Amino acid sequence: MSAARNDPAFGAYLRRFFPTMALYVVLVWASPYAILATGVTGPLLWVIAILPALPLMAVFWIIGRLLIELRDEYIRMLQIRQALVATGFAMSAASGWGFLEIYAHAPHLPLFTVPILWFAGLFIGSLVNIVLERRMGER
């Protein structure tokens, strides 16, 4: 699979991903500081509060672009399977935790935890791909 990483789509993905995540880090730090420092309220508060989410939203678009731009259909399938595993993991964890909150009085987790779980699920999806690739290689 390392040869597949030479696909220009991965280069474009990285050129989009890293600046977007750098902006995310800046906004995660700057937004609460700006809110506390200015005491802003009303619609402007909502605008400032949503700013850190915008780069995360862009990352989902960036991943979608990667899937569209990949030339090798097998590599695309691996990436899609990875994303499906991530989606299943994040949605299952969010659903399970939601019921724990309601019925077992588990502490509330903010909704921005779900994309974090999804990104963790991408790692799990990559492990699934590795295991399945090895099994196919043994045949």
mmCIF file of C-alpha atoms in Angstrom:
data_model
loop_
_atom_site.group_PDB
_atom_site.id
_atom_site.type_symbol
_atom_site.label_atom_id
_atom_site.label_comp_id
_atom_site.label_asym_id
_atom_site.label_seq_id
_atom_site.Cartn_x
_atom_site.Cartn_y
_atom_site.Cartn_z
ATOM 1 C CA MET A 1 0.000 0.000 0.000
ATOM 2 C CA SER A 2 2.981 2.329 0.389
ATOM 3 C CA ALA A 3 3.214 2.633 -3.394
ATOM 4 C CA ALA A 4 -0.363 3.872 -3.410
ATOM 5 C CA ARG A 5 0.683 6.778 -1.195
ATOM 6 C CA ASN A 6 2.491 8.145 -4.265
ATOM 7 C CA ASP A 7 -0.916 8.933 -5.759
ATOM 8 C CA PRO A 8 -1.138 12.717 -6.286
ATOM 9 C CA ALA A 9 -4.453 12.663 -4.421
ATOM 10 C CA PHE A 10 -2.608 11.963 -1.160
ATOM 11 C CA GLY A 11 -0.336 14.950 -1.758
ATOM 12 C CA ALA A 12 -3.340 17.191 -2.391
ATOM 13 C CA TYR A 13 -4.984 15.762 0.717
ATOM 14 C CA LEU A 14 -1.978 16.628 2.881
ATOM 15 C CA ARG A 15 -1.685 20.129 1.363
ATOM 16 C CA ARG A 16 -5.303 20.732 2.349
ATOM 17 C CA PHE A 17 -5.320 18.870 5.659
ATOM 18 C CA PHE A 18 -2.338 20.359 7.494
ATOM 19 C CA PRO A 19 -3.206 24.064 7.045
ATOM 20 C CA THR A 20 -6.803 23.316 7.955
ATOM 21 C CA MET A 21 -5.795 21.539 11.146
ATOM 22 C CA ALA A 22 -3.347 24.331 11.982
ATOM 23 C CA LEU A 23 -6.253 26.780 11.695
ATOM 24 C CA TYR A 24 -8.325 24.474 13.913
ATOM 25 C CA VAL A 25 -5.653 24.529 16.641
ATOM 26 C CA VAL A 26 -5.460 28.311 16.492
ATOM 27 C CA LEU A 27 -9.234 28.694 16.676
ATOM 28 C CA VAL A 28 -9.621 26.193 19.527
ATOM 29 C CA TRP A 29 -7.238 28.347 21.516
ATOM 30 C CA ALA A 30 -8.315 31.798 20.285
ATOM 31 C CA SER A 31 -12.104 31.468 20.345
ATOM 32 C CA PRO A 32 -12.578 30.949 24.099
ATOM 33 C CA TYR A 33 -9.929 33.583 24.767
ATOM 34 C CA ALA A 34 -11.770 36.070 22.535
ATOM 35 C CA ILE A 35 -15.087 35.258 24.206
ATOM 36 C CA LEU A 36 -13.696 35.692 27.722
ATOM 37 C CA ALA A 37 -11.623 38.763 26.878
ATOM 38 C CA THR A 38 -14.436 40.641 25.180
ATOM 39 C CA GLY A 39 -17.487 39.402 27.089
ATOM 40 C CA VAL A 40 -19.288 39.234 23.756
ATOM 41 C CA THR A 41 -22.925 38.080 23.766
ATOM 42 C CA GLY A 42 -25.705 37.458 21.275
ATOM 43 C CA PRO A 43 -25.154 36.556 17.638
ATOM 44 C CA LEU A 44 -21.470 37.530 17.693
ATOM 45 C CA LEU A 45 -20.921 35.049 20.538
ATOM 46 C CA TRP A 46 -22.452 32.333 18.359
ATOM 47 C CA VAL A 47 -20.202 33.298 15.428
ATOM 48 C CA ILE A 48 -17.051 33.173 17.544
ATOM 49 C CA ALA A 49 -18.141 29.954 19.269
ATOM 50 C CA ILE A 50 -18.693 28.135 15.953
ATOM 51 C CA LEU A 51 -15.313 29.114 14.494
ATOM 52 C CA PRO A 52 -13.369 26.042 15.739
ATOM 53 C CA ALA A 53 -15.960 23.755 14.130
ATOM 54 C CA LEU A 54 -15.450 25.220 10.662
ATOM 55 C CA PRO A 55 -12.019 23.660 10.049
ATOM 56 C CA LEU A 56 -13.347 20.296 11.261
ATOM 57 C CA MET A 57 -16.191 20.608 8.795
ATOM 58 C CA ALA A 58 -13.629 21.362 6.116
ATOM 59 C CA VAL A 59 -11.688 18.201 7.015
ATOM 60 C CA PHE A 60 -14.720 16.086 6.152
ATOM 61 C CA TRP A 61 -14.819 17.821 2.759
ATOM 62 C CA ILE A 62 -11.060 17.246 2.383
ATOM 63 C CA ILE A 63 -11.501 13.528 3.048
ATOM 64 C CA GLY A 64 -14.338 13.439 0.526
ATOM 65 C CA ARG A 65 -12.095 15.103 -2.056
ATOM 66 C CA LEU A 66 -9.436 12.462 -1.386
ATOM 67 C CA LEU A 67 -11.948 9.715 -2.103
ATOM 68 C CA ILE A 68 -13.019 11.400 -5.332
ATOM 69 C CA GLU A 69 -9.484 12.157 -6.520
ATOM 70 C CA LEU A 70 -7.892 8.767 -5.823
ATOM 71 C CA ARG A 71 -6.987 7.078 -9.115
ATOM 72 C CA ASP A 72 -6.652 3.523 -7.845
ATOM 73 C CA GLU A 73 -10.078 2.045 -7.117
ATOM 74 C CA TYR A 74 -8.692 -0.570 -4.736
ATOM 75 C CA ILE A 75 -6.990 2.112 -2.641
ATOM 76 C CA ARG A 76 -10.230 4.097 -2.759
ATOM 77 C CA MET A 77 -12.086 1.038 -1.439
ATOM 78 C CA LEU A 78 -9.598 0.752 1.435
ATOM 79 C CA GLN A 79 -10.099 4.413 2.309
ATOM 80 C CA ILE A 80 -13.876 4.053 2.139
ATOM 81 C CA ARG A 81 -13.786 0.959 4.350
ATOM 82 C CA GLN A 82 -11.633 2.901 6.823
ATOM 83 C CA ALA A 83 -14.191 5.734 6.857
ATOM 84 C CA LEU A 84 -17.081 3.279 7.265
ATOM 85 C CA VAL A 85 -15.381 1.650 10.245
ATOM 86 C CA ALA A 86 -14.790 5.115 11.718
ATOM 87 C CA THR A 87 -18.421 6.054 11.182
ATOM 88 C CA GLY A 88 -19.692 2.843 12.744
ATOM 89 C CA PHE A 89 -17.358 3.263 15.706
ATOM 90 C CA ALA A 90 -18.253 6.924 16.347
ATOM 91 C CA MET A 91 -21.990 6.468 15.913
ATOM 92 C CA SER A 92 -22.057 3.314 18.052
ATOM 93 C CA ALA A 93 -20.067 4.999 20.822
ATOM 94 C CA ALA A 94 -22.241 8.134 20.672
ATOM 95 C CA SER A 95 -25.448 6.082 20.760
ATOM 96 C CA GLY A 96 -24.233 3.915 23.612
ATOM 97 C CA TRP A 97 -23.029 6.872 25.636
ATOM 98 C CA GLY A 98 -26.284 8.716 25.004
ATOM 99 C CA PHE A 99 -28.246 5.868 26.567
ATOM 100 C CA LEU A 100 -25.784 5.734 29.463
ATOM 101 C CA GLU A 101 -26.398 9.450 30.041
ATOM 102 C CA ILE A 102 -30.169 8.996 30.034
ATOM 103 C CA TYR A 103 -30.548 5.759 31.991
ATOM 104 C CA ALA A 104 -27.352 5.397 34.040
ATOM 105 C CA HIS A 105 -26.683 9.103 34.724
ATOM 106 C CA ALA A 106 -23.268 8.994 33.045
ATOM 107 C CA PRO A 107 -21.651 12.420 32.756
ATOM 108 C CA HIS A 108 -22.651 14.453 29.722
ATOM 109 C CA LEU A 109 -20.124 14.660 26.912
ATOM 110 C CA PRO A 110 -20.201 17.573 24.464
ATOM 111 C CA LEU A 111 -21.254 16.753 20.915
ATOM 112 C CA PHE A 112 -17.850 17.722 19.535
ATOM 113 C CA THR A 113 -16.690 14.450 21.051
ATOM 114 C CA VAL A 114 -18.326 12.581 18.143
ATOM 115 C CA PRO A 115 -15.922 13.857 15.443
ATOM 116 C CA ILE A 116 -13.027 13.117 17.793
ATOM 117 C CA LEU A 117 -14.322 9.554 18.074
ATOM 118 C CA TRP A 118 -14.642 9.435 14.293
ATOM 119 C CA PHE A 119 -11.012 10.417 13.835
ATOM 120 C CA ALA A 120 -10.017 7.763 16.376
ATOM 121 C CA GLY A 121 -12.167 5.376 14.357
ATOM 122 C CA LEU A 122 -10.053 6.134 11.286
ATOM 123 C CA PHE A 123 -7.144 4.596 13.162
ATOM 124 C CA ILE A 124 -9.257 1.549 13.982
ATOM 125 C CA GLY A 125 -10.291 1.385 10.317
ATOM 126 C CA SER A 126 -6.659 1.419 9.231
ATOM 127 C CA LEU A 127 -5.998 -1.509 11.580
ATOM 128 C CA VAL A 128 -8.970 -3.366 10.082
ATOM 129 C CA ASN A 129 -7.498 -2.778 6.631
ATOM 130 C CA ILE A 130 -4.110 -4.103 7.739
ATOM 131 C CA VAL A 131 -5.625 -7.253 9.255
ATOM 132 C CA LEU A 132 -7.799 -7.931 6.208
ATOM 133 C CA GLU A 133 -4.892 -7.267 3.829
ATOM 134 C CA ARG A 134 -2.722 -9.767 5.696
ATOM 135 C CA ARG A 135 -5.484 -12.369 5.624
ATOM 136 C CA MET A 136 -5.863 -11.912 1.877
ATOM 137 C CA GLY A 137 -2.084 -12.232 1.464
ATOM 138 C CA GLU A 138 -2.109 -15.560 3.267
ATOM 139 C CA ARG A 139 -4.538 -17.108 0.790
#
